[in-house]
């Protein structure tokens, strides 16, 4: 496991999105930011919510872009861990892969 001092810190943000917007639509909406933010990633998007990972410095840019691309979109919670996000929004939990 890579330590934060090498990898850098990450923030996970839950956004409201249209119910039909999947992961690929959210990725397309954030495509302009992928070059200046190499750690930008869409974790999941279903049920009208999307989880986006970015650096702490990029939170404002990501929020502004999401509001521009998805009118009415808002940030619900920002956290440093997916565990916290999934505790607050259990519907965003994804089934874990079975270990062999």
PDB file of N, CA and C in Angstrom, residues 12-17 47-51 63 67 72-79 85 88-89 91-92:
ATOM      1  N   UNK A  12     -13.326  12.229  -1.738  1.00  0.00           N
ATOM      2  CA  UNK A  12     -14.443  11.605  -2.429  1.00  0.00           C
ATOM      3  C   UNK A  12     -15.653  12.498  -2.225  1.00  0.00           C
ATOM      4  N   UNK A  13     -16.320  12.847  -3.323  1.00  0.00           N
ATOM      5  CA  UNK A  13     -17.458  13.755  -3.275  1.00  0.00           C
ATOM      6  C   UNK A  13     -18.669  13.046  -3.863  1.00  0.00           C
ATOM      7  N   UNK A  14     -19.804  13.125  -3.173  1.00  0.00           N
ATOM      8  CA  UNK A  14     -21.051  12.582  -3.698  1.00  0.00           C
ATOM      9  C   UNK A  14     -21.838  13.734  -4.315  1.00  0.00           C
ATOM     10  N   UNK A  15     -22.216  13.568  -5.586  1.00  0.00           N
ATOM     11  CA  UNK A  15     -23.007  14.565  -6.300  1.00  0.00           C
ATOM     12  C   UNK A  15     -24.359  13.979  -6.671  1.00  0.00           C
ATOM     13  N   UNK A  16     -25.375  14.839  -6.708  1.00  0.00           N
ATOM     14  CA  UNK A  16     -26.641  14.429  -7.281  1.00  0.00           C
ATOM     15  C   UNK A  16     -26.524  14.603  -8.791  1.00  0.00           C
ATOM     16  N   UNK A  17     -27.018  13.626  -9.531  1.00  0.00           N
ATOM     17  CA  UNK A  17     -27.006  13.651 -10.993  1.00  0.00           C
ATOM     18  C   UNK A  17     -28.361  13.142 -11.471  1.00  0.00           C
ATOM     19  N   UNK A  47     -28.584   5.484  -9.494  1.00  0.00           N
ATOM     20  CA  UNK A  47     -29.620   5.916  -8.573  1.00  0.00           C
ATOM     21  C   UNK A  47     -29.667   7.415  -8.319  1.00  0.00           C
ATOM     22  N   UNK A  48     -29.159   8.208  -9.261  1.00  0.00           N
ATOM     23  CA  UNK A  48     -29.208   9.652  -9.083  1.00  0.00           C
ATOM     24  C   UNK A  48     -28.078  10.235  -8.262  1.00  0.00           C
ATOM     25  N   UNK A  49     -27.059   9.415  -7.945  1.00  0.00           N
ATOM     26  CA  UNK A  49     -25.893   9.902  -7.196  1.00  0.00           C
ATOM     27  C   UNK A  49     -24.621   9.388  -7.865  1.00  0.00           C
ATOM     28  N   UNK A  50     -23.566  10.179  -7.791  1.00  0.00           N
ATOM     29  CA  UNK A  50     -22.271   9.796  -8.351  1.00  0.00           C
ATOM     30  C   UNK A  50     -21.185  10.099  -7.328  1.00  0.00           C
ATOM     31  N   UNK A  51     -20.202   9.200  -7.218  1.00  0.00           N
ATOM     32  CA  UNK A  51     -19.044   9.418  -6.353  1.00  0.00           C
ATOM     33  C   UNK A  51     -17.857   9.751  -7.251  1.00  0.00           C
ATOM     34  N   UNK A  63     -16.639  20.599  -8.531  1.00  0.00           N
ATOM     35  CA  UNK A  63     -17.995  21.030  -8.173  1.00  0.00           C
ATOM     36  C   UNK A  63     -18.559  21.993  -9.216  1.00  0.00           C
ATOM     37  N   UNK A  67     -21.830  21.212 -11.682  1.00  0.00           N
ATOM     38  CA  UNK A  67     -23.004  22.100 -11.693  1.00  0.00           C
ATOM     39  C   UNK A  67     -23.268  22.645 -13.094  1.00  0.00           C
ATOM     40  N   UNK A  72     -28.598  21.788 -11.608  1.00  0.00           N
ATOM     41  CA  UNK A  72     -29.306  21.293 -10.430  1.00  0.00           C
ATOM     42  C   UNK A  72     -28.486  20.310  -9.615  1.00  0.00           C
ATOM     43  N   UNK A  73     -27.315  19.927 -10.120  1.00  0.00           N
ATOM     44  CA  UNK A  73     -26.448  19.008  -9.383  1.00  0.00           C
ATOM     45  C   UNK A  73     -25.859  19.721  -8.170  1.00  0.00           C
ATOM     46  N   UNK A  74     -25.748  18.992  -7.083  1.00  0.00           N
ATOM     47  CA  UNK A  74     -25.151  19.579  -5.889  1.00  0.00           C
ATOM     48  C   UNK A  74     -24.285  18.545  -5.173  1.00  0.00           C
ATOM     49  N   UNK A  75     -23.342  19.032  -4.433  1.00  0.00           N
ATOM     50  CA  UNK A  75     -22.466  18.190  -3.631  1.00  0.00           C
ATOM     51  C   UNK A  75     -23.184  17.853  -2.328  1.00  0.00           C
ATOM     52  N   UNK A  76     -23.304  16.570  -2.025  1.00  0.00           N
ATOM     53  CA  UNK A  76     -23.992  16.149  -0.813  1.00  0.00           C
ATOM     54  C   UNK A  76     -23.041  15.961   0.361  1.00  0.00           C
ATOM     55  N   UNK A  77     -21.884  15.365   0.111  1.00  0.00           N
ATOM     56  CA  UNK A  77     -20.906  15.113   1.170  1.00  0.00           C
ATOM     57  C   UNK A  77     -19.526  14.988   0.538  1.00  0.00           C
ATOM     58  N   UNK A  78     -18.522  15.433   1.261  1.00  0.00           N
ATOM     59  CA  UNK A  78     -17.122  15.278   0.858  1.00  0.00           C
ATOM     60  C   UNK A  78     -16.408  14.577   1.994  1.00  0.00           C
ATOM     61  N   UNK A  79     -15.629  13.544   1.650  1.00  0.00           N
ATOM     62  CA  UNK A  79     -14.933  12.768   2.672  1.00  0.00           C
ATOM     63  C   UNK A  79     -13.585  12.304   2.151  1.00  0.00           C
ATOM     64  N   UNK A  85     -18.399   7.649   3.230  1.00  0.00           N
ATOM     65  CA  UNK A  85     -19.447   7.942   2.239  1.00  0.00           C
ATOM     66  C   UNK A  85     -20.494   6.839   2.255  1.00  0.00           C
ATOM     67  N   UNK A  88     -22.809   6.869   5.314  1.00  0.00           N
ATOM     68  CA  UNK A  88     -23.839   7.903   5.251  1.00  0.00           C
ATOM     69  C   UNK A  88     -24.872   7.567   4.168  1.00  0.00           C
ATOM     70  N   UNK A  89     -24.426   7.037   3.031  1.00  0.00           N
ATOM     71  CA  UNK A  89     -25.305   6.662   1.919  1.00  0.00           C
ATOM     72  C   UNK A  89     -25.143   5.170   1.625  1.00  0.00           C
ATOM     73  N   UNK A  91     -26.931   3.114   0.157  1.00  0.00           N
ATOM     74  CA  UNK A  91     -27.368   2.686  -1.176  1.00  0.00           C
ATOM     75  C   UNK A  91     -26.241   2.743  -2.204  1.00  0.00           C
ATOM     76  N   UNK A  92     -25.114   3.394  -1.855  1.00  0.00           N
ATOM     77  CA  UNK A  92     -23.969   3.482  -2.769  1.00  0.00           C
ATOM     78  C   UNK A  92     -22.968   2.346  -2.569  1.00  0.00           C
TER      79      UNK A  92
END
